[in-house]
Amino acid sequence: MEFRPRLRLIGKISTVSSTDQKPIYGSAPSTQTTPRAAKVTVPSIRNRKGTDKKVLCLTAYDYPSARLVDEAGFDLILVGDSMANVVLGHASTLKISLEQIISATRAVKRGADRPLIVADMPYGTYHISAEDTIRNGLRLVREGGAQAVKIEGGVARAKTVKALVEADIPVLGHIGLLPQSTNTRGGYRISGRTVESARALLEDALAIQDAGAFAVVLEGVPEAVATRISERLEIPTIGIGAGDGCDGQILVFHDALGLSFGPAPRFVKRYANLADMARKALSELANDMGTGCFPTSENTYPTHEELPDNWDQ
Ligand code: KIV
């Protein structure tokens, strides 16, 4: 986690007491002094292959979600382009820009210390040329603080993966259901349901591995196919809607916590219903504000001396 001064001085106010030295909104960034677990790296994820330690991954898009994901012990945080859907309310992931992912990655970096931070390369940022792809990948690393990037596609993207890896930008591959290919494929399609399609998927996986990816996401793939691909590969597979035969799993933060709207995809398991909790809490707050039950004297600041009646004259 980056070092952050705990007090942002505004103007010339420099005589604050120590009790005032915390951010005015929310809580202070961690000042934890206990020893921290070793940071997860690209090689340490790669070396999980063949062990029985699953690679635990979740998305995050901001400081609080990153802190919570780190505290829960996840190994890898993906700043996914799913942010377009679950944070920005777009119908597809095609809408997100490189700048938006860079900005989100910076916030995630401030919140997470141990997990590996992987940033999604948005639609259009790795489709033009190797030079443009590398330039965009470097921005995610240098400006965002990502330690690796993710791109969608198999055989067709192998050269792109290779170019990034040769530029010292580690790549997490992503094959199977490809949200960025929704227009080409005519929607969100499960791959590998026929022998021909399962073989094509294996070819995709091998091509991405040969191009130098350190791991590959398998999205929306029948379990039997994902399990076999996982056995064939030398790099870890991270499943989403691909069964438990993969070397790791990933979900979208908002889906796992019940913070997304509308029906969840079949592969999602909700571990909380934060939207319902927030609805209840917010309607209580609105009621308290409206009825004068909030704020109370506990939520206001006392003066340091008694004010005479005519203090304002
Ligand atoms: O953007 C994203 O969240 C993803 C995961 C679903 C793998 O690509």
PDB file of C-alpha atoms and ligand atoms in Angstrom:
ATOM      1  CA  MET A   1       0.000   0.000   0.000  1.00  0.00           C
ATOM      2  CA  GLU A   2       1.313   3.455  -0.822  1.00  0.00           C
ATOM      3  CA  PHE A   3       2.287   5.676   2.103  1.00  0.00           C
ATOM      4  CA  ARG A   4      -0.320   8.364   2.591  1.00  0.00           C
ATOM      5  CA  PRO A   5      -0.030  11.265   4.990  1.00  0.00           C
ATOM      6  CA  ARG A   6      -2.936  11.023   7.410  1.00  0.00           C
ATOM      7  CA  LEU A   7      -3.759  14.705   7.253  1.00  0.00           C
ATOM      8  CA  ARG A   8      -4.418  16.708   4.160  1.00  0.00           C
ATOM      9  CA  LEU A   9      -3.751  20.334   5.114  1.00  0.00           C
ATOM     10  CA  ILE A  10      -6.124  22.735   3.468  1.00  0.00           C
ATOM     11  CA  GLY A  11      -4.987  26.347   3.201  1.00  0.00           C
ATOM     12  CA  LYS A  12      -2.919  27.444   6.166  1.00  0.00           C
ATOM     13  CA  ILE A  13      -4.524  25.456   8.956  1.00  0.00           C
ATOM     14  CA  SER A  14      -1.423  23.965  10.556  1.00  0.00           C
ATOM     15  CA  THR A  15      -2.115  24.255  14.272  1.00  0.00           C
ATOM     16  CA  VAL A  16      -4.449  21.288  14.568  1.00  0.00           C
ATOM     17  CA  SER A  17      -4.233  19.154  17.660  1.00  0.00           C
ATOM     18  CA  SER A  18      -3.239  15.521  17.333  1.00  0.00           C
ATOM     19  CA  THR A  19      -6.859  14.420  17.835  1.00  0.00           C
ATOM     20  CA  ASP A  20      -7.805  16.307  14.683  1.00  0.00           C
ATOM     21  CA  GLN A  21      -5.225  14.508  12.592  1.00  0.00           C
ATOM     22  CA  LYS A  22      -7.507  12.145  10.785  1.00  0.00           C
ATOM     23  CA  PRO A  23      -9.459  12.480   7.568  1.00  0.00           C
ATOM     24  CA  ILE A  24     -12.722  14.295   8.052  1.00  0.00           C
ATOM     25  CA  TYR A  25     -14.705  11.797   5.996  1.00  0.00           C
ATOM     26  CA  GLY A  26     -14.490   8.053   6.541  1.00  0.00           C
ATOM     27  CA  SER A  27     -11.707   6.434   8.478  1.00  0.00           C
ATOM     28  CA  ALA A  28      -7.940   6.773   8.351  1.00  0.00           C
ATOM     29  CA  PRO A  29      -5.851   4.719   5.973  1.00  0.00           C
ATOM     30  CA  SER A  30      -4.342   1.756   7.769  1.00  0.00           C
ATOM     31  CA  THR A  31      -1.413   2.493  10.074  1.00  0.00           C
ATOM     32  CA  GLN A  32      -1.069  -1.192  10.849  1.00  0.00           C
ATOM     33  CA  THR A  33       2.246  -2.070  12.490  1.00  0.00           C
ATOM     34  CA  THR A  34       1.809  -5.844  12.795  1.00  0.00           C
ATOM     35  CA  PRO A  35       3.875  -7.855  10.310  1.00  0.00           C
ATOM     36  CA  ARG A  36       2.098  -8.357   7.008  1.00  0.00           C
ATOM     37  CA  ALA A  37       1.896 -11.530   4.963  1.00  0.00           C
ATOM     38  CA  ALA A  38       4.252 -11.785   1.980  1.00  0.00           C
ATOM     39  CA  LYS A  39       2.966  -9.958  -1.073  1.00  0.00           C
ATOM     40  CA  VAL A  40       1.551 -12.054  -3.868  1.00  0.00           C
ATOM     41  CA  THR A  41       3.552 -11.792  -7.093  1.00  0.00           C
ATOM     42  CA  VAL A  42       3.167 -12.999 -10.664  1.00  0.00           C
ATOM     43  CA  PRO A  43       5.657 -15.863 -10.078  1.00  0.00           C
ATOM     44  CA  SER A  44       3.944 -16.849  -6.833  1.00  0.00           C
ATOM     45  CA  ILE A  45       0.599 -17.169  -8.659  1.00  0.00           C
ATOM     46  CA  ARG A  46       2.279 -19.083 -11.483  1.00  0.00           C
ATOM     47  CA  ASN A  47       3.899 -21.424  -8.938  1.00  0.00           C
ATOM     48  CA  ARG A  48       0.563 -22.366  -7.419  1.00  0.00           C
ATOM     49  CA  LYS A  49       0.088 -24.750 -10.346  1.00  0.00           C
ATOM     50  CA  GLY A  50       0.275 -28.304  -9.143  1.00  0.00           C
ATOM     51  CA  THR A  51      -0.196 -27.345  -5.485  1.00  0.00           C
ATOM     52  CA  ASP A  52      -3.480 -27.776  -3.666  1.00  0.00           C
ATOM     53  CA  LYS A  53      -3.642 -24.067  -2.818  1.00  0.00           C
ATOM     54  CA  LYS A  54      -6.369 -22.477  -4.924  1.00  0.00           C
ATOM     55  CA  VAL A  55      -5.788 -18.998  -6.334  1.00  0.00           C
ATOM     56  CA  LEU A  56      -8.433 -16.807  -4.685  1.00  0.00           C
ATOM     57  CA  CYS A  57      -9.479 -13.850  -6.834  1.00  0.00           C
ATOM     58  CA  LEU A  58     -12.114 -11.143  -6.659  1.00  0.00           C
ATOM     59  CA  THR A  59     -12.702  -7.887  -8.474  1.00  0.00           C
ATOM     60  CA  ALA A  60     -12.464  -4.497  -6.749  1.00  0.00           C
ATOM     61  CA  TYR A  61     -12.804  -1.014  -8.164  1.00  0.00           C
ATOM     62  CA  ASP A  62     -12.081   1.393  -5.326  1.00  0.00           C
ATOM     63  CA  TYR A  63     -10.324   1.878  -1.998  1.00  0.00           C
ATOM     64  CA  PRO A  64     -12.911   0.349   0.376  1.00  0.00           C
ATOM     65  CA  SER A  65     -13.587  -2.714  -1.765  1.00  0.00           C
ATOM     66  CA  ALA A  66      -9.835  -3.302  -2.165  1.00  0.00           C
ATOM     67  CA  ARG A  67      -9.264  -3.063   1.595  1.00  0.00           C
ATOM     68  CA  LEU A  68     -12.038  -5.536   2.315  1.00  0.00           C
ATOM     69  CA  VAL A  69     -10.831  -7.990  -0.324  1.00  0.00           C
ATOM     70  CA  ASP A  70      -7.259  -7.801   1.014  1.00  0.00           C
ATOM     71  CA  GLU A  71      -8.405  -8.234   4.618  1.00  0.00           C
ATOM     72  CA  ALA A  72     -10.416 -11.325   3.614  1.00  0.00           C
ATOM     73  CA  GLY A  73      -7.246 -13.007   2.317  1.00  0.00           C
ATOM     74  CA  PHE A  74      -7.759 -13.000  -1.465  1.00  0.00           C
ATOM     75  CA  ASP A  75      -4.593 -13.460  -3.546  1.00  0.00           C
ATOM     76  CA  LEU A  76      -5.455 -11.445  -6.633  1.00  0.00           C
ATOM     77  CA  ILE A  77      -7.581  -8.374  -7.234  1.00  0.00           C
ATOM     78  CA  LEU A  78      -8.826  -7.758 -10.746  1.00  0.00           C
ATOM     79  CA  VAL A  79      -9.770  -4.200 -11.572  1.00  0.00           C
ATOM     80  CA  GLY A  80     -12.192  -5.608 -14.104  1.00  0.00           C
ATOM     81  CA  ASP A  81     -13.971  -3.862 -16.918  1.00  0.00           C
ATOM     82  CA  SER A  82     -17.095  -5.256 -15.232  1.00  0.00           C
ATOM     83  CA  MET A  83     -16.797  -1.915 -13.437  1.00  0.00           C
ATOM     84  CA  ALA A  84     -18.685  -0.564 -16.463  1.00  0.00           C
ATOM     85  CA  ASN A  85     -21.706  -2.652 -15.413  1.00  0.00           C
ATOM     86  CA  VAL A  86     -21.628  -2.856 -11.641  1.00  0.00           C
ATOM     87  CA  VAL A  87     -20.222   0.587 -10.774  1.00  0.00           C
ATOM     88  CA  LEU A  88     -21.074   2.817 -13.727  1.00  0.00           C
ATOM     89  CA  GLY A  89     -24.405   1.255 -14.711  1.00  0.00           C
ATOM     90  CA  HIS A  90     -23.615   0.582 -18.376  1.00  0.00           C
ATOM     91  CA  ALA A  91     -25.254  -2.337 -20.155  1.00  0.00           C
ATOM     92  CA  SER A  92     -21.933  -3.599 -21.551  1.00  0.00           C
ATOM     93  CA  THR A  93     -18.240  -3.512 -20.700  1.00  0.00           C
ATOM     94  CA  LEU A  94     -17.449  -1.830 -24.021  1.00  0.00           C
ATOM     95  CA  LYS A  95     -18.072   1.597 -22.525  1.00  0.00           C
ATOM     96  CA  ILE A  96     -15.214   1.808 -20.060  1.00  0.00           C
ATOM     97  CA  SER A  97     -12.124   3.854 -20.881  1.00  0.00           C
ATOM     98  CA  LEU A  98      -8.459   3.326 -20.119  1.00  0.00           C
ATOM     99  CA  GLU A  99      -8.499   6.442 -17.921  1.00  0.00           C
ATOM    100  CA  GLN A 100     -11.358   5.048 -15.832  1.00  0.00           C
ATOM    101  CA  ILE A 101      -9.513   1.755 -15.253  1.00  0.00           C
ATOM    102  CA  ILE A 102      -6.287   3.628 -14.415  1.00  0.00           C
ATOM    103  CA  SER A 103      -8.082   5.772 -11.879  1.00  0.00           C
ATOM    104  CA  ALA A 104      -9.805   2.744 -10.300  1.00  0.00           C
ATOM    105  CA  THR A 105      -6.525   0.811 -10.199  1.00  0.00           C
ATOM    106  CA  ARG A 106      -4.854   3.652  -8.307  1.00  0.00           C
ATOM    107  CA  ALA A 107      -7.571   3.572  -5.669  1.00  0.00           C
ATOM    108  CA  VAL A 108      -7.375  -0.220  -5.417  1.00  0.00           C
ATOM    109  CA  LYS A 109      -3.615   0.037  -5.018  1.00  0.00           C
ATOM    110  CA  ARG A 110      -4.054   2.413  -2.076  1.00  0.00           C
ATOM    111  CA  GLY A 111      -6.415  -0.055  -0.411  1.00  0.00           C
ATOM    112  CA  ALA A 112      -4.658  -3.370  -0.982  1.00  0.00           C
ATOM    113  CA  ASP A 113      -1.254  -4.433   0.222  1.00  0.00           C
ATOM    114  CA  ARG A 114      -0.878  -8.189  -0.196  1.00  0.00           C
ATOM    115  CA  PRO A 115      -2.858  -9.220  -3.310  1.00  0.00           C
ATOM    116  CA  LEU A 116      -1.538  -9.041  -6.843  1.00  0.00           C
ATOM    117  CA  ILE A 117      -3.278  -6.193  -8.674  1.00  0.00           C
ATOM    118  CA  VAL A 118      -4.329  -6.964 -12.246  1.00  0.00           C
ATOM    119  CA  ALA A 119      -5.970  -4.306 -14.438  1.00  0.00           C
ATOM    120  CA  ASP A 120      -8.290  -5.170 -17.313  1.00  0.00           C
ATOM    121  CA  MET A 121      -7.353  -3.686 -20.668  1.00  0.00           C
ATOM    122  CA  PRO A 122     -10.571  -2.079 -21.921  1.00  0.00           C
ATOM    123  CA  TYR A 123     -12.128  -2.747 -25.312  1.00  0.00           C
ATOM    124  CA  GLY A 124     -10.172  -0.903 -27.994  1.00  0.00           C
ATOM    125  CA  THR A 125      -6.934  -0.564 -26.015  1.00  0.00           C
ATOM    126  CA  TYR A 126      -5.226  -3.690 -27.397  1.00  0.00           C
ATOM    127  CA  HIS A 127      -6.918  -4.005 -30.780  1.00  0.00           C
ATOM    128  CA  ILE A 128      -5.046  -1.509 -32.951  1.00  0.00           C
ATOM    129  CA  SER A 129      -1.340  -2.361 -32.992  1.00  0.00           C
ATOM    130  CA  ALA A 130       1.358  -3.867 -30.800  1.00  0.00           C
ATOM    131  CA  GLU A 131       2.794  -0.409 -30.201  1.00  0.00           C
ATOM    132  CA  ASP A 132      -0.533   1.033 -29.089  1.00  0.00           C
ATOM    133  CA  THR A 133      -1.207  -2.037 -26.910  1.00  0.00           C
ATOM    134  CA  ILE A 134       2.148  -1.747 -25.159  1.00  0.00           C
ATOM    135  CA  ARG A 135       1.684   1.984 -24.638  1.00  0.00           C
ATOM    136  CA  ASN A 136      -1.697   1.339 -23.009  1.00  0.00           C
ATOM    137  CA  GLY A 137      -0.396  -1.580 -20.952  1.00  0.00           C
ATOM    138  CA  LEU A 138       2.481   0.553 -19.684  1.00  0.00           C
ATOM    139  CA  ARG A 139       0.023   3.245 -18.592  1.00  0.00           C
ATOM    140  CA  LEU A 140      -1.881   0.703 -16.505  1.00  0.00           C
ATOM    141  CA  VAL A 141       1.375  -0.337 -14.832  1.00  0.00           C
ATOM    142  CA  ARG A 142       3.046   3.066 -14.475  1.00  0.00           C
ATOM    143  CA  GLU A 143       0.076   5.328 -13.818  1.00  0.00           C
ATOM    144  CA  GLY A 144      -2.333   2.804 -12.272  1.00  0.00           C
ATOM    145  CA  GLY A 145       0.180   0.714 -10.347  1.00  0.00           C
ATOM    146  CA  ALA A 146      -1.079  -2.583 -11.823  1.00  0.00           C
ATOM    147  CA  GLN A 147       1.337  -5.501 -11.633  1.00  0.00           C
ATOM    148  CA  ALA A 148      -0.232  -7.259 -14.609  1.00  0.00           C
ATOM    149  CA  VAL A 149      -2.955  -6.742 -17.202  1.00  0.00           C
ATOM    150  CA  LYS A 150      -5.755  -8.960 -18.487  1.00  0.00           C
ATOM    151  CA  ILE A 151      -6.878  -9.231 -22.089  1.00  0.00           C
ATOM    152  CA  GLU A 152      -9.694 -11.236 -23.635  1.00  0.00           C
ATOM    153  CA  GLY A 153      -9.203 -13.737 -26.453  1.00  0.00           C
ATOM    154  CA  GLY A 154      -7.374 -16.931 -27.366  1.00  0.00           C
ATOM    155  CA  VAL A 155      -5.520 -17.866 -30.554  1.00  0.00           C
ATOM    156  CA  ALA A 156      -6.465 -14.517 -32.120  1.00  0.00           C
ATOM    157  CA  ARG A 157      -4.784 -12.602 -29.272  1.00  0.00           C
ATOM    158  CA  ALA A 158      -1.687 -14.763 -28.819  1.00  0.00           C
ATOM    159  CA  LYS A 159       0.576 -12.280 -30.628  1.00  0.00           C
ATOM    160  CA  THR A 160      -0.775  -9.459 -28.478  1.00  0.00           C
ATOM    161  CA  VAL A 161      -0.095 -11.420 -25.290  1.00  0.00           C
ATOM    162  CA  LYS A 162       3.445 -12.093 -26.496  1.00  0.00           C
ATOM    163  CA  ALA A 163       4.075  -8.434 -27.294  1.00  0.00           C
ATOM    164  CA  LEU A 164       2.947  -7.370 -23.821  1.00  0.00           C
ATOM    165  CA  VAL A 165       4.985 -10.052 -22.065  1.00  0.00           C
ATOM    166  CA  GLU A 166       8.074  -9.090 -24.092  1.00  0.00           C
ATOM    167  CA  ALA A 167       7.531  -5.521 -22.912  1.00  0.00           C
ATOM    168  CA  ASP A 168       7.674  -6.798 -19.307  1.00  0.00           C
ATOM    169  CA  ILE A 169       3.947  -6.466 -18.778  1.00  0.00           C
ATOM    170  CA  PRO A 170       2.688  -9.737 -17.283  1.00  0.00           C
ATOM    171  CA  VAL A 171      -0.573 -10.968 -18.800  1.00  0.00           C
ATOM    172  CA  LEU A 172      -3.544 -12.829 -17.375  1.00  0.00           C
ATOM    173  CA  GLY A 173      -5.396 -14.394 -20.313  1.00  0.00           C
ATOM    174  CA  HIS A 174      -9.194 -14.677 -20.549  1.00  0.00           C
ATOM    175  CA  ILE A 175     -10.985 -17.181 -22.777  1.00  0.00           C
ATOM    176  CA  GLY A 176     -14.469 -18.684 -23.074  1.00  0.00           C
ATOM    177  CA  LEU A 177     -17.278 -16.184 -22.610  1.00  0.00           C
ATOM    178  CA  LEU A 178     -15.827 -12.876 -23.764  1.00  0.00           C
ATOM    179  CA  PRO A 179     -17.946  -9.848 -22.853  1.00  0.00           C
ATOM    180  CA  GLN A 180     -15.861  -7.591 -25.119  1.00  0.00           C
ATOM    181  CA  SER A 181     -16.777  -9.797 -28.119  1.00  0.00           C
ATOM    182  CA  THR A 182     -20.518  -9.506 -27.541  1.00  0.00           C
ATOM    183  CA  ASN A 183     -21.113  -7.788 -30.897  1.00  0.00           C
ATOM    184  CA  THR A 184     -19.078 -10.312 -32.879  1.00  0.00           C
ATOM    185  CA  ARG A 185     -20.581 -13.295 -31.124  1.00  0.00           C
ATOM    186  CA  GLY A 186     -24.126 -11.953 -30.957  1.00  0.00           C
ATOM    187  CA  GLY A 187     -24.324 -11.958 -27.162  1.00  0.00           C
ATOM    188  CA  TYR A 188     -22.775 -13.642 -24.162  1.00  0.00           C
ATOM    189  CA  ARG A 189     -22.072 -17.189 -25.296  1.00  0.00           C
ATOM    190  CA  ILE A 190     -21.008 -20.218 -23.253  1.00  0.00           C
ATOM    191  CA  SER A 191     -18.103 -21.895 -25.107  1.00  0.00           C
ATOM    192  CA  GLY A 192     -17.039 -25.526 -25.187  1.00  0.00           C
ATOM    193  CA  ARG A 193     -20.453 -27.188 -25.321  1.00  0.00           C
ATOM    194  CA  THR A 194     -19.613 -29.253 -28.399  1.00  0.00           C
ATOM    195  CA  VAL A 195     -16.527 -31.334 -29.118  1.00  0.00           C
ATOM    196  CA  GLU A 196     -15.461 -28.864 -31.789  1.00  0.00           C
ATOM    197  CA  SER A 197     -15.893 -25.891 -29.524  1.00  0.00           C
ATOM    198  CA  ALA A 198     -14.188 -27.643 -26.575  1.00  0.00           C
ATOM    199  CA  ARG A 199     -11.181 -28.357 -28.829  1.00  0.00           C
ATOM    200  CA  ALA A 200     -11.096 -24.741 -29.989  1.00  0.00           C
ATOM    201  CA  LEU A 201     -11.093 -23.637 -26.365  1.00  0.00           C
ATOM    202  CA  LEU A 202      -8.168 -25.922 -25.549  1.00  0.00           C
ATOM    203  CA  GLU A 203      -6.299 -24.436 -28.504  1.00  0.00           C
ATOM    204  CA  ASP A 204      -7.042 -20.968 -27.207  1.00  0.00           C
ATOM    205  CA  ALA A 205      -5.725 -21.900 -23.772  1.00  0.00           C
ATOM    206  CA  LEU A 206      -2.527 -23.447 -25.161  1.00  0.00           C
ATOM    207  CA  ALA A 207      -1.921 -20.461 -27.436  1.00  0.00           C
ATOM    208  CA  ILE A 208      -2.223 -18.027 -24.535  1.00  0.00           C
ATOM    209  CA  GLN A 209       0.077 -20.168 -22.405  1.00  0.00           C
ATOM    210  CA  ASP A 210       2.663 -20.426 -25.211  1.00  0.00           C
ATOM    211  CA  ALA A 211       2.506 -16.656 -25.671  1.00  0.00           C
ATOM    212  CA  GLY A 212       3.672 -16.238 -22.079  1.00  0.00           C
ATOM    213  CA  ALA A 213       0.536 -15.558 -19.978  1.00  0.00           C
ATOM    214  CA  PHE A 214       1.100 -16.408 -16.299  1.00  0.00           C
ATOM    215  CA  ALA A 215      -2.489 -17.664 -15.800  1.00  0.00           C
ATOM    216  CA  VAL A 216      -5.764 -17.726 -17.718  1.00  0.00           C
ATOM    217  CA  VAL A 217      -9.372 -16.969 -16.795  1.00  0.00           C
ATOM    218  CA  LEU A 218     -11.900 -19.524 -18.075  1.00  0.00           C
ATOM    219  CA  GLU A 219     -15.322 -17.865 -18.159  1.00  0.00           C
ATOM    220  CA  GLY A 220     -18.602 -19.666 -18.836  1.00  0.00           C
ATOM    221  CA  VAL A 221     -17.117 -23.040 -19.746  1.00  0.00           C
ATOM    222  CA  PRO A 222     -18.667 -26.449 -18.947  1.00  0.00           C
ATOM    223  CA  GLU A 223     -16.995 -27.958 -15.901  1.00  0.00           C
ATOM    224  CA  ALA A 224     -15.769 -31.096 -17.682  1.00  0.00           C
ATOM    225  CA  VAL A 225     -14.028 -28.992 -20.351  1.00  0.00           C
ATOM    226  CA  ALA A 226     -12.528 -26.517 -17.860  1.00  0.00           C
ATOM    227  CA  THR A 227     -11.232 -29.365 -15.708  1.00  0.00           C
ATOM    228  CA  ARG A 228      -9.542 -31.041 -18.665  1.00  0.00           C
ATOM    229  CA  ILE A 229      -8.016 -27.760 -19.857  1.00  0.00           C
ATOM    230  CA  SER A 230      -6.738 -27.156 -16.318  1.00  0.00           C
ATOM    231  CA  GLU A 231      -5.070 -30.570 -16.344  1.00  0.00           C
ATOM    232  CA  ARG A 232      -3.470 -29.908 -19.729  1.00  0.00           C
ATOM    233  CA  LEU A 233      -2.060 -26.468 -18.919  1.00  0.00           C
ATOM    234  CA  GLU A 234       1.138 -25.663 -17.064  1.00  0.00           C
ATOM    235  CA  ILE A 235      -0.227 -22.313 -15.914  1.00  0.00           C
ATOM    236  CA  PRO A 236      -3.064 -21.859 -13.405  1.00  0.00           C
ATOM    237  CA  THR A 237      -6.627 -21.565 -14.651  1.00  0.00           C
ATOM    238  CA  ILE A 238      -8.964 -19.167 -12.850  1.00  0.00           C
ATOM    239  CA  GLY A 239     -12.593 -20.154 -13.265  1.00  0.00           C
ATOM    240  CA  ILE A 240     -15.768 -18.101 -13.339  1.00  0.00           C
ATOM    241  CA  GLY A 241     -18.763 -20.203 -14.238  1.00  0.00           C
ATOM    242  CA  ALA A 242     -16.339 -23.027 -15.053  1.00  0.00           C
ATOM    243  CA  GLY A 243     -16.740 -25.391 -12.086  1.00  0.00           C
ATOM    244  CA  ASP A 244     -14.327 -26.344  -9.362  1.00  0.00           C
ATOM    245  CA  GLY A 245     -11.763 -28.184 -11.474  1.00  0.00           C
ATOM    246  CA  CYS A 246      -9.880 -24.941 -12.074  1.00  0.00           C
ATOM    247  CA  ASP A 247      -6.776 -23.892 -10.121  1.00  0.00           C
ATOM    248  CA  GLY A 248      -8.499 -20.791  -8.788  1.00  0.00           C
ATOM    249  CA  GLN A 249     -11.799 -18.933  -8.811  1.00  0.00           C
ATOM    250  CA  ILE A 250     -12.885 -15.378  -9.456  1.00  0.00           C
ATOM    251  CA  LEU A 251     -16.161 -13.517  -8.916  1.00  0.00           C
ATOM    252  CA  VAL A 252     -17.333  -9.949  -9.263  1.00  0.00           C
ATOM    253  CA  PHE A 253     -17.327  -8.124  -5.902  1.00  0.00           C
ATOM    254  CA  HIS A 254     -20.833  -6.702  -6.294  1.00  0.00           C
ATOM    255  CA  ASP A 255     -22.293 -10.056  -7.373  1.00  0.00           C
ATOM    256  CA  ALA A 256     -20.792 -11.925  -4.414  1.00  0.00           C
ATOM    257  CA  LEU A 257     -22.064  -9.356  -1.925  1.00  0.00           C
ATOM    258  CA  GLY A 258     -25.518  -8.744  -3.393  1.00  0.00           C
ATOM    259  CA  LEU A 259     -24.769  -5.199  -4.479  1.00  0.00           C
ATOM    260  CA  SER A 260     -25.805  -5.633  -8.090  1.00  0.00           C
ATOM    261  CA  PHE A 261     -29.305  -5.161  -9.401  1.00  0.00           C
ATOM    262  CA  GLY A 262     -31.319  -7.658 -11.410  1.00  0.00           C
ATOM    263  CA  PRO A 263     -30.982 -11.422 -11.487  1.00  0.00           C
ATOM    264  CA  ALA A 264     -27.501 -12.833 -10.844  1.00  0.00           C
ATOM    265  CA  PRO A 265     -25.909 -15.131 -13.430  1.00  0.00           C
ATOM    266  CA  ARG A 266     -26.158 -18.864 -12.684  1.00  0.00           C
ATOM    267  CA  PHE A 267     -22.522 -19.117 -11.560  1.00  0.00           C
ATOM    268  CA  VAL A 268     -22.861 -16.477  -8.838  1.00  0.00           C
ATOM    269  CA  LYS A 269     -23.317 -17.358  -5.203  1.00  0.00           C
ATOM    270  CA  ARG A 270     -24.405 -14.446  -3.027  1.00  0.00           C
ATOM    271  CA  TYR A 271     -22.653 -14.315   0.327  1.00  0.00           C
ATOM    272  CA  ALA A 272     -24.557 -11.266   1.562  1.00  0.00           C
ATOM    273  CA  ASN A 273     -27.352  -8.986   0.519  1.00  0.00           C
ATOM    274  CA  LEU A 274     -25.714  -5.611   0.965  1.00  0.00           C
ATOM    275  CA  ALA A 275     -28.248  -3.862  -1.273  1.00  0.00           C
ATOM    276  CA  ASP A 276     -31.084  -4.803   1.090  1.00  0.00           C
ATOM    277  CA  MET A 277     -28.997  -3.812   4.123  1.00  0.00           C
ATOM    278  CA  ALA A 278     -28.201  -0.457   2.515  1.00  0.00           C
ATOM    279  CA  ARG A 279     -31.859   0.136   1.583  1.00  0.00           C
ATOM    280  CA  LYS A 280     -32.935  -0.442   5.173  1.00  0.00           C
ATOM    281  CA  ALA A 281     -30.150   1.699   6.650  1.00  0.00           C
ATOM    282  CA  LEU A 282     -30.722   4.553   4.200  1.00  0.00           C
ATOM    283  CA  SER A 283     -34.452   4.701   4.767  1.00  0.00           C
ATOM    284  CA  GLU A 284     -33.795   4.838   8.542  1.00  0.00           C
ATOM    285  CA  LEU A 285     -31.316   7.674   7.979  1.00  0.00           C
ATOM    286  CA  ALA A 286     -33.755   9.574   5.754  1.00  0.00           C
ATOM    287  CA  ASN A 287     -36.453   9.149   8.388  1.00  0.00           C
ATOM    288  CA  ASP A 288     -34.117  10.325  11.200  1.00  0.00           C
ATOM    289  CA  MET A 289     -33.035  13.369   9.173  1.00  0.00           C
ATOM    290  CA  GLY A 290     -36.637  14.219   8.395  1.00  0.00           C
ATOM    291  CA  THR A 291     -37.880  13.806  11.968  1.00  0.00           C
ATOM    292  CA  GLY A 292     -34.922  15.518  13.678  1.00  0.00           C
ATOM    293  CA  CYS A 293     -33.663  12.312  15.321  1.00  0.00           C
ATOM    294  CA  PHE A 294     -30.350  12.898  13.555  1.00  0.00           C
ATOM    295  CA  PRO A 295     -28.094  14.669  14.342  1.00  0.00           C
ATOM    296  CA  THR A 296     -28.101  14.613  18.131  1.00  0.00           C
ATOM    297  CA  SER A 297     -25.674  16.428  20.440  1.00  0.00           C
ATOM    298  CA  GLU A 298     -23.298  13.478  20.020  1.00  0.00           C
ATOM    299  CA  ASN A 299     -22.893  14.360  16.355  1.00  0.00           C
ATOM    300  CA  THR A 300     -22.097  18.064  16.768  1.00  0.00           C
ATOM    301  CA  TYR A 301     -19.126  20.083  18.039  1.00  0.00           C
ATOM    302  CA  PRO A 302     -19.217  21.935  21.394  1.00  0.00           C
ATOM    303  CA  THR A 303     -17.706  25.429  21.625  1.00  0.00           C
ATOM    304  CA  HIS A 304     -14.565  25.814  23.763  1.00  0.00           C
ATOM    305  CA  GLU A 305     -16.119  28.684  25.762  1.00  0.00           C
ATOM    306  CA  GLU A 306     -19.620  29.826  26.532  1.00  0.00           C
ATOM    307  CA  LEU A 307     -20.858  32.260  23.926  1.00  0.00           C
ATOM    308  CA  PRO A 308     -22.410  35.479  25.248  1.00  0.00           C
ATOM    309  CA  ASP A 309     -25.895  36.204  23.921  1.00  0.00           C
ATOM    310  CA  ASN A 310     -24.583  39.097  21.814  1.00  0.00           C
ATOM    311  CA  TRP A 311     -21.559  37.248  20.356  1.00  0.00           C
ATOM    312  CA  ASP A 312     -22.729  37.895  16.832  1.00  0.00           C
ATOM    313  CA  GLN A 313     -22.974  41.672  17.200  1.00  0.00           C
TER     314      GLN A 313
HETATM  315  O1  KIV B   1     -14.208  -7.696 -15.737  1.00  0.00           O
HETATM  316  C1  KIV B   1     -14.308  -8.677 -14.991  1.00  0.00           C
HETATM  317  O2  KIV B   1     -14.804  -8.579 -13.857  1.00  0.00           O
HETATM  318  C2  KIV B   1     -13.850  -9.968 -15.487  1.00  0.00           C
HETATM  319  C3  KIV B   1     -14.086 -11.155 -14.613  1.00  0.00           C
HETATM  320  C4  KIV B   1     -15.499 -11.538 -14.686  1.00  0.00           C
HETATM  321  C5  KIV B   1     -13.162 -12.256 -14.921  1.00  0.00           C
HETATM  322  O3  KIV B   1     -13.326 -10.040 -16.543  1.00  0.00           O
END
